[in-house]
Amino acid sequence: GDTKDGILYGVGTNGLLYQQTLKSMTTSSHWKQATSRGHVISIAIHEPTNLLYGVNGHGNLYKIPLDNLAGNGWVHVPHKGKCYHITISGDDIYCRGSSKAVWYQKLTKLTASSSWKKVARGDVMSVYVPKVAAEDLDFEETDFEMGPDYTSYIYA
């Protein structure tokens, strides 16, 4: 998932996008469906262009305007290689490829013929550059616990 303007966007088990306001999020709040098409497995927001990027299970990259998710206007973004998980920081897009290595390039230079630069070798499952600090959420320090596989769990 990713955030923009206080809204958390996530991918459902059905591959569609869902959203929820961070400030009102609780363990009993509900996700609002944001798209009816797409079937993506990983998403990231490029804030300067207000575009949400997503990748599907075949490694293809797509984009859609964040302010028109209901329009389901996913556009294929041709690129060399396959991406199975993405994250964006500024103008940098990071991709976990088929070899589970991490690759990088500038979004402004991303084309069907541009090359990805390998920045980390495999066995990476996912990549993420955090944009929301824990203090921006209404949780106490005791609500977070690091799991045995170094994933964080949130308790209510």
XYZ file of C-alpha atoms in Angstrom:
156
model
C 0.000 0.000 0.000
C 0.858 3.660 -0.043
C -0.461 6.954 1.318
C -1.330 10.406 -0.022
C -3.127 13.287 1.680
C -4.003 11.213 4.733
C -5.487 8.307 2.781
C -4.041 4.806 2.857
C -4.399 2.859 -0.386
C -4.069 -0.899 -0.355
C -4.449 -3.919 -2.612
C -7.177 -6.389 -1.717
C -6.891 -10.151 -2.051
C -8.877 -9.756 -5.288
C -6.252 -7.419 -6.822
C -8.468 -4.330 -6.638
C -7.564 -1.080 -4.864
C -9.142 -0.041 -1.570
C -8.775 3.128 0.482
C -9.292 4.340 4.023
C -8.630 7.615 5.839
C -5.685 7.185 8.219
C -7.050 9.431 10.975
C -10.316 7.504 11.264
C -8.829 4.042 10.791
C -9.651 1.572 13.561
C -9.821 -2.184 13.866
C -13.566 -1.955 13.154
C -13.449 0.548 10.245
C -14.087 -0.617 6.694
C -12.124 -0.229 3.484
C -13.812 1.561 0.555
C -13.319 -0.034 -2.847
C -11.506 2.456 -5.115
C -11.309 0.522 -8.420
C -13.344 -2.180 -10.096
C -10.549 -3.276 -12.454
C -6.827 -3.703 -12.243
C -5.742 -6.925 -10.566
C -2.477 -5.556 -9.222
C -0.317 -7.050 -6.464
C 1.779 -4.016 -5.483
C 1.243 -0.245 -5.702
C 3.184 2.985 -5.186
C 2.292 6.660 -5.581
C 4.401 9.183 -7.495
C 3.348 12.365 -5.702
C 4.721 14.971 -8.178
C 2.522 13.593 -10.988
C -0.329 12.348 -8.734
C -0.125 8.947 -10.441
C -0.550 5.598 -8.747
C 1.612 2.842 -10.234
C 0.818 -0.835 -9.912
C 2.280 -4.148 -11.007
C 0.426 -7.360 -11.708
C 1.370 -10.997 -11.193
C 2.929 -11.147 -14.660
C 5.457 -8.383 -13.868
C 3.734 -5.713 -15.972
C 3.698 -2.083 -14.813
C 0.601 0.156 -15.002
C -0.364 3.673 -13.915
C -3.623 5.458 -13.135
C -4.434 9.035 -12.042
C -4.913 9.046 -8.280
C -7.784 11.519 -8.572
C -9.677 9.275 -11.003
C -9.394 5.760 -9.598
C -13.101 5.101 -10.176
C -12.553 5.731 -13.892
C -10.443 2.559 -14.036
C -8.110 4.183 -16.554
C -5.123 1.881 -15.993
C -2.469 2.529 -18.652
C 0.252 -0.009 -19.415
C 3.771 1.376 -18.891
C 6.136 -0.522 -21.199
C 9.514 -1.267 -19.622
C 12.339 -3.783 -19.912
C 12.113 -6.621 -17.418
C 9.496 -7.760 -14.936
C 8.467 -6.077 -11.666
C 6.610 -7.957 -8.945
C 6.767 -5.366 -6.180
C 7.420 -1.627 -6.431
C 8.039 1.434 -4.304
C 8.621 5.068 -5.244
C 10.722 7.678 -3.479
C 10.761 11.097 -5.120
C 11.466 10.367 -8.787
C 13.076 6.978 -8.083
C 11.178 3.747 -8.710
C 12.439 0.513 -7.162
C 11.385 -2.859 -8.473
C 11.688 -6.374 -7.065
C 12.301 -8.408 -10.188
C 11.850 -12.070 -11.091
C 15.245 -12.991 -9.605
C 14.108 -11.340 -6.329
C 16.819 -8.711 -6.732
C 16.041 -4.997 -6.387
C 16.329 -2.786 -9.464
C 16.071 0.989 -9.834
C 15.626 3.801 -12.336
C 14.251 7.326 -12.600
C 10.528 7.478 -13.369
C 11.123 10.437 -15.684
C 13.481 8.272 -17.762
C 11.377 5.073 -17.689
C 10.670 3.921 -21.251
C 10.230 0.655 -23.110
C 13.972 0.659 -23.860
C 15.456 2.199 -20.690
C 17.535 -0.040 -18.459
C 17.069 -0.869 -14.792
C 20.130 -0.702 -12.529
C 20.565 -3.533 -10.046
C 20.949 -2.086 -6.522
C 20.554 -5.205 -4.349
C 20.800 -8.922 -4.966
C 17.993 -11.415 -4.250
C 16.040 -12.980 -2.022
C 13.920 -9.880 -1.541
C 10.160 -10.406 -1.273
C 9.051 -6.760 -1.262
C 10.439 -3.225 -1.286
C 9.114 -0.139 0.474
C 10.249 3.394 1.287
C 8.112 4.620 4.225
C 6.284 7.931 3.825
C 4.234 7.990 7.030
C 5.956 8.244 10.377
C 4.469 6.212 13.228
C 3.855 9.445 15.146
C 1.414 10.513 12.404
C -0.841 7.620 13.386
C -2.943 7.562 16.538
C -1.198 4.560 18.095
C 0.780 4.188 21.272
C 4.316 2.789 21.148
C 3.018 -0.387 22.767
C 0.703 -0.962 19.782
C 3.667 -1.970 17.602
C 5.620 -5.187 17.926
C 8.292 -6.530 15.626
C 7.447 -10.012 14.395
C 9.943 -12.873 14.209
C 10.424 -12.287 10.478
C 11.052 -8.528 10.997
C 7.569 -7.484 9.928
C 5.704 -5.104 12.188
C 2.359 -5.947 13.655
C -0.155 -3.345 14.798
C -2.302 -4.169 17.799
C -5.471 -2.335 18.751
